[in-house]
Amino acid sequence: MTETGQAESKMANSKTALSRSIWIRRLVLALLGLLMGLQIYFVNAGRVMGDPLPMPFGYGAAVVLSGSMEPTYSAGDLLIVKKMDHYQTGDIVVYQSGRSLVVHRIIDMNGETVTTQGDANNAPDEPFAVSQIKGISVGSIPFVGTWFRILKTPAGLMAAFLCTVFLTEVSFRKQSDAGAAELEKLKEEIQRLKQDDGNTKG
């Protein structure tokens, strides 16, 4: 391949890379829009419908607010909650008490009545109906819950959205400027090589 051909190939690759970065940027913004929509749904479900833990696909996320489940879970942990048809003694469940959520372990079941207790607590909770259970804890992410609670507020959600858009835009502009500069250099190189080829033939 001639030097001109190599330069033209590089220019084509640079254009492809620039086009790919544009699509990645669009994908990131689309995902942000989706996450923002889901977060608005969760906030509205909690405030309007009185449901502090919406689970549209059978899964939800809850934040541990105290140390009552130490050492299993700590305050600030984010729990992944799965809705179940049946529960049993020993399950760590998230249940609704008023407009609040409680994360405790089932220590007794009597028909449709459940008794729970925090692993670090000395006394059990008041018995409640099994229908109040939102789901069972199937996993946790340490320390993420605090940030999750902040993001559930309108101000936190908007701040996160604007920050992500800003960082994405800055990154895209830097990559775009670098790509444009590289394309310009390659164009100049191709033009120079063509002139050299013309002079050589002449």
mmCIF file of C-alpha atoms in Angstrom:
data_model
loop_
_atom_site.group_PDB
_atom_site.id
_atom_site.type_symbol
_atom_site.label_atom_id
_atom_site.label_comp_id
_atom_site.label_asym_id
_atom_site.label_seq_id
_atom_site.Cartn_x
_atom_site.Cartn_y
_atom_site.Cartn_z
ATOM 1 C CA MET A 1 0.000 0.000 0.000
ATOM 2 C CA THR A 2 1.299 3.464 -0.906
ATOM 3 C CA GLU A 3 1.805 6.180 1.718
ATOM 4 C CA THR A 4 -1.226 7.995 0.317
ATOM 5 C CA GLY A 5 -3.340 4.859 0.689
ATOM 6 C CA GLN A 6 -2.142 4.387 4.259
ATOM 7 C CA ALA A 7 -3.032 7.981 5.122
ATOM 8 C CA GLU A 8 -6.468 7.637 3.551
ATOM 9 C CA SER A 9 -7.040 4.416 5.528
ATOM 10 C CA LYS A 10 -6.098 6.193 8.752
ATOM 11 C CA MET A 11 -8.501 9.002 7.942
ATOM 12 C CA ALA A 12 -11.327 6.506 7.349
ATOM 13 C CA ASN A 13 -10.573 4.808 10.682
ATOM 14 C CA SER A 14 -10.599 8.181 12.463
ATOM 15 C CA LYS A 15 -14.002 9.005 10.988
ATOM 16 C CA THR A 16 -15.323 5.620 12.128
ATOM 17 C CA ALA A 17 -14.002 6.177 15.669
ATOM 18 C CA LEU A 18 -15.586 9.632 15.804
ATOM 19 C CA SER A 19 -18.908 8.251 14.605
ATOM 20 C CA ARG A 20 -18.721 5.490 17.233
ATOM 21 C CA SER A 21 -18.145 8.037 20.011
ATOM 22 C CA ILE A 22 -21.245 9.942 18.900
ATOM 23 C CA TRP A 23 -23.377 6.799 19.166
ATOM 24 C CA ILE A 24 -21.911 5.999 22.594
ATOM 25 C CA ARG A 25 -22.805 9.506 23.744
ATOM 26 C CA ARG A 26 -26.367 9.072 22.506
ATOM 27 C CA LEU A 27 -26.617 5.704 24.267
ATOM 28 C CA VAL A 28 -25.408 7.185 27.560
ATOM 29 C CA LEU A 29 -27.942 10.002 27.352
ATOM 30 C CA ALA A 30 -30.723 7.520 26.510
ATOM 31 C CA LEU A 31 -29.831 5.389 29.531
ATOM 32 C CA LEU A 32 -29.807 8.504 31.689
ATOM 33 C CA GLY A 33 -33.282 9.361 30.465
ATOM 34 C CA LEU A 34 -34.485 5.835 31.276
ATOM 35 C CA LEU A 35 -32.974 5.918 34.767
ATOM 36 C CA MET A 36 -34.468 9.336 35.412
ATOM 37 C CA GLY A 37 -37.899 8.077 34.346
ATOM 38 C CA LEU A 38 -37.641 5.066 36.660
ATOM 39 C CA GLN A 39 -36.513 7.252 39.534
ATOM 40 C CA ILE A 40 -39.455 9.614 39.012
ATOM 41 C CA TYR A 41 -41.739 6.567 39.074
ATOM 42 C CA PHE A 42 -40.243 5.385 42.383
ATOM 43 C CA VAL A 43 -40.553 8.833 43.950
ATOM 44 C CA ASN A 44 -44.177 9.217 42.837
ATOM 45 C CA ALA A 45 -45.056 5.719 44.015
ATOM 46 C CA GLY A 46 -43.731 6.516 47.460
ATOM 47 C CA ARG A 47 -45.330 9.926 47.801
ATOM 48 C CA VAL A 48 -48.601 9.570 45.930
ATOM 49 C CA MET A 49 -49.529 5.900 46.339
ATOM 50 C CA GLY A 50 -47.978 5.434 49.770
ATOM 51 C CA ASP A 51 -45.758 2.599 48.518
ATOM 52 C CA PRO A 52 -42.179 3.124 49.782
ATOM 53 C CA LEU A 53 -40.872 0.169 47.783
ATOM 54 C CA PRO A 54 -42.337 -0.211 44.271
ATOM 55 C CA MET A 55 -41.470 -3.565 42.677
ATOM 56 C CA PRO A 56 -42.774 -3.417 39.078
ATOM 57 C CA PHE A 57 -40.693 -6.408 37.924
ATOM 58 C CA GLY A 58 -40.712 -8.360 41.158
ATOM 59 C CA TYR A 59 -37.504 -6.678 42.363
ATOM 60 C CA GLY A 60 -36.805 -3.528 44.302
ATOM 61 C CA ALA A 61 -34.103 -1.763 46.305
ATOM 62 C CA ALA A 62 -34.215 -0.792 49.962
ATOM 63 C CA VAL A 63 -31.775 1.045 52.193
ATOM 64 C CA VAL A 64 -30.764 -0.176 55.650
ATOM 65 C CA LEU A 65 -31.418 2.758 57.989
ATOM 66 C CA SER A 66 -30.061 1.436 61.288
ATOM 67 C CA GLY A 67 -27.676 -1.084 62.799
ATOM 68 C CA SER A 68 -30.421 -3.456 63.960
ATOM 69 C CA MET A 69 -29.233 -6.119 61.488
ATOM 70 C CA GLU A 70 -25.533 -5.977 62.413
ATOM 71 C CA PRO A 71 -23.341 -7.756 61.573
ATOM 72 C CA THR A 72 -25.301 -9.065 58.574
ATOM 73 C CA TYR A 73 -26.158 -5.606 57.250
ATOM 74 C CA SER A 74 -25.006 -2.150 58.275
ATOM 75 C CA ALA A 75 -26.693 1.231 58.073
ATOM 76 C CA GLY A 76 -26.268 2.634 54.577
ATOM 77 C CA ASP A 77 -26.206 -0.735 52.800
ATOM 78 C CA LEU A 78 -28.368 -1.072 49.692
ATOM 79 C CA LEU A 79 -30.447 -4.254 49.606
ATOM 80 C CA ILE A 80 -31.753 -6.021 46.527
ATOM 81 C CA VAL A 81 -35.266 -7.196 47.396
ATOM 82 C CA LYS A 82 -37.144 -9.977 45.610
ATOM 83 C CA LYS A 83 -40.878 -10.539 45.904
ATOM 84 C CA MET A 84 -41.755 -14.079 46.977
ATOM 85 C CA ASP A 85 -44.933 -16.146 47.177
ATOM 86 C CA HIS A 86 -43.921 -17.815 50.438
ATOM 87 C CA TYR A 87 -41.650 -16.964 53.356
ATOM 88 C CA GLN A 88 -40.130 -19.032 56.127
ATOM 89 C CA THR A 89 -38.395 -18.673 59.469
ATOM 90 C CA GLY A 90 -34.863 -17.367 59.044
ATOM 91 C CA ASP A 91 -35.604 -15.239 55.970
ATOM 92 C CA ILE A 92 -34.413 -11.655 56.080
ATOM 93 C CA VAL A 93 -37.380 -9.667 54.825
ATOM 94 C CA VAL A 94 -38.286 -6.089 54.108
ATOM 95 C CA TYR A 95 -41.749 -5.222 55.378
ATOM 96 C CA GLN A 96 -43.834 -2.077 55.405
ATOM 97 C CA SER A 97 -44.697 -0.477 58.721
ATOM 98 C CA GLY A 98 -46.845 2.583 58.041
ATOM 99 C CA ARG A 99 -44.968 4.525 55.363
ATOM 100 C CA SER A 100 -41.599 3.151 56.477
ATOM 101 C CA LEU A 101 -39.636 0.013 55.620
ATOM 102 C CA VAL A 102 -38.088 -2.344 58.157
ATOM 103 C CA VAL A 103 -35.397 -4.934 57.433
ATOM 104 C CA HIS A 104 -35.495 -7.776 59.972
ATOM 105 C CA ARG A 105 -35.294 -11.566 60.168
ATOM 106 C CA ILE A 106 -38.362 -13.784 60.524
ATOM 107 C CA ILE A 107 -38.221 -15.659 63.843
ATOM 108 C CA ASP A 108 -41.742 -17.070 63.896
ATOM 109 C CA MET A 109 -44.692 -17.625 61.571
ATOM 110 C CA ASN A 110 -48.208 -18.466 62.723
ATOM 111 C CA GLY A 111 -50.587 -18.734 59.811
ATOM 112 C CA GLU A 112 -50.802 -15.260 58.221
ATOM 113 C CA THR A 113 -49.015 -13.611 61.150
ATOM 114 C CA VAL A 114 -45.267 -13.004 61.181
ATOM 115 C CA THR A 115 -42.858 -12.050 63.954
ATOM 116 C CA THR A 116 -39.462 -10.595 63.115
ATOM 117 C CA GLN A 117 -36.452 -9.391 65.043
ATOM 118 C CA GLY A 118 -33.280 -7.535 64.203
ATOM 119 C CA ASP A 119 -30.132 -9.646 64.597
ATOM 120 C CA ALA A 120 -28.687 -6.994 66.917
ATOM 121 C CA ASN A 121 -31.920 -6.394 68.861
ATOM 122 C CA ASN A 122 -32.748 -7.948 72.221
ATOM 123 C CA ALA A 123 -36.518 -8.121 71.686
ATOM 124 C CA PRO A 124 -38.768 -9.176 68.806
ATOM 125 C CA ASP A 125 -41.007 -6.817 66.850
ATOM 126 C CA GLU A 126 -44.747 -6.708 67.212
ATOM 127 C CA PRO A 127 -46.382 -9.444 65.081
ATOM 128 C CA PHE A 128 -47.783 -8.255 61.759
ATOM 129 C CA ALA A 129 -49.613 -9.627 58.706
ATOM 130 C CA VAL A 130 -47.567 -11.492 56.112
ATOM 131 C CA SER A 131 -49.149 -9.246 53.473
ATOM 132 C CA GLN A 132 -46.988 -6.379 54.778
ATOM 133 C CA ILE A 133 -43.828 -8.134 53.586
ATOM 134 C CA LYS A 134 -42.468 -6.576 50.410
ATOM 135 C CA GLY A 135 -39.894 -9.241 49.716
ATOM 136 C CA ILE A 136 -36.800 -11.111 50.785
ATOM 137 C CA SER A 137 -33.263 -9.733 50.736
ATOM 138 C CA VAL A 138 -31.252 -11.539 48.046
ATOM 139 C CA GLY A 139 -28.135 -9.370 48.054
ATOM 140 C CA SER A 140 -26.572 -6.180 49.290
ATOM 141 C CA ILE A 141 -24.152 -3.443 48.201
ATOM 142 C CA PRO A 142 -22.304 -1.909 51.169
ATOM 143 C CA PHE A 143 -22.457 1.865 51.722
ATOM 144 C CA VAL A 144 -24.317 2.573 48.461
ATOM 145 C CA GLY A 145 -27.664 3.065 50.193
ATOM 146 C CA THR A 146 -26.835 6.548 51.433
ATOM 147 C CA TRP A 147 -26.233 7.778 47.886
ATOM 148 C CA PHE A 148 -29.324 5.935 46.704
ATOM 149 C CA ARG A 149 -31.460 7.840 49.237
ATOM 150 C CA ILE A 150 -29.991 11.139 48.042
ATOM 151 C CA LEU A 151 -30.746 10.246 44.424
ATOM 152 C CA LYS A 152 -34.374 9.556 45.347
ATOM 153 C CA THR A 153 -34.850 13.238 46.164
ATOM 154 C CA PRO A 154 -35.712 15.612 43.271
ATOM 155 C CA ALA A 155 -32.658 17.776 43.993
ATOM 156 C CA GLY A 156 -30.306 14.789 44.148
ATOM 157 C CA LEU A 157 -31.727 13.304 40.966
ATOM 158 C CA MET A 158 -31.406 16.547 39.036
ATOM 159 C CA ALA A 159 -27.869 17.144 40.327
ATOM 160 C CA ALA A 160 -26.782 13.642 39.279
ATOM 161 C CA PHE A 161 -28.397 14.038 35.851
ATOM 162 C CA LEU A 162 -26.789 17.427 35.167
ATOM 163 C CA CYS A 163 -23.410 16.239 36.430
ATOM 164 C CA THR A 164 -23.462 13.149 34.213
ATOM 165 C CA VAL A 165 -24.578 15.121 31.161
ATOM 166 C CA PHE A 166 -21.818 17.686 31.804
ATOM 167 C CA LEU A 167 -19.104 15.034 32.158
ATOM 168 C CA THR A 168 -20.357 13.198 29.067
ATOM 169 C CA GLU A 169 -20.397 16.420 27.068
ATOM 170 C CA VAL A 170 -16.897 17.439 28.201
ATOM 171 C CA SER A 171 -15.519 13.994 27.376
ATOM 172 C CA PHE A 172 -17.236 14.005 23.971
ATOM 173 C CA ARG A 173 -15.972 17.484 23.109
ATOM 174 C CA LYS A 174 -12.387 16.570 24.007
ATOM 175 C CA GLN A 175 -12.588 13.417 21.905
ATOM 176 C CA SER A 176 -14.318 15.273 19.086
ATOM 177 C CA ASP A 177 -11.717 18.067 19.060
ATOM 178 C CA ALA A 178 -8.885 15.536 19.119
ATOM 179 C CA GLY A 179 -10.519 13.568 16.302
ATOM 180 C CA ALA A 180 -11.068 16.694 14.221
ATOM 181 C CA ALA A 181 -7.451 17.752 14.691
ATOM 182 C CA GLU A 182 -6.243 14.299 13.665
ATOM 183 C CA LEU A 183 -8.471 14.324 10.578
ATOM 184 C CA GLU A 184 -7.125 17.726 9.598
ATOM 185 C CA LYS A 185 -3.536 16.494 9.921
ATOM 186 C CA LEU A 186 -4.318 13.419 7.837
ATOM 187 C CA LYS A 187 -5.948 15.574 5.138
ATOM 188 C CA GLU A 188 -2.847 17.747 5.003
ATOM 189 C CA GLU A 189 -0.644 14.634 4.864
ATOM 190 C CA ILE A 190 -2.693 13.159 2.014
ATOM 191 C CA GLN A 191 -2.538 16.444 0.122
ATOM 192 C CA ARG A 192 1.217 16.633 0.601
ATOM 193 C CA LEU A 193 1.718 13.039 -0.532
ATOM 194 C CA LYS A 194 -0.384 13.623 -3.640
ATOM 195 C CA GLN A 195 1.654 16.697 -4.475
ATOM 196 C CA ASP A 196 4.866 14.729 -3.974
ATOM 197 C CA ASP A 197 3.542 11.973 -6.257
ATOM 198 C CA GLY A 198 2.671 14.574 -8.887
ATOM 199 C CA ASN A 199 6.091 16.184 -8.682
ATOM 200 C CA THR A 200 7.775 12.779 -8.942
ATOM 201 C CA LYS A 201 5.793 11.837 -12.057
ATOM 202 C CA GLY A 202 6.493 15.216 -13.585
#
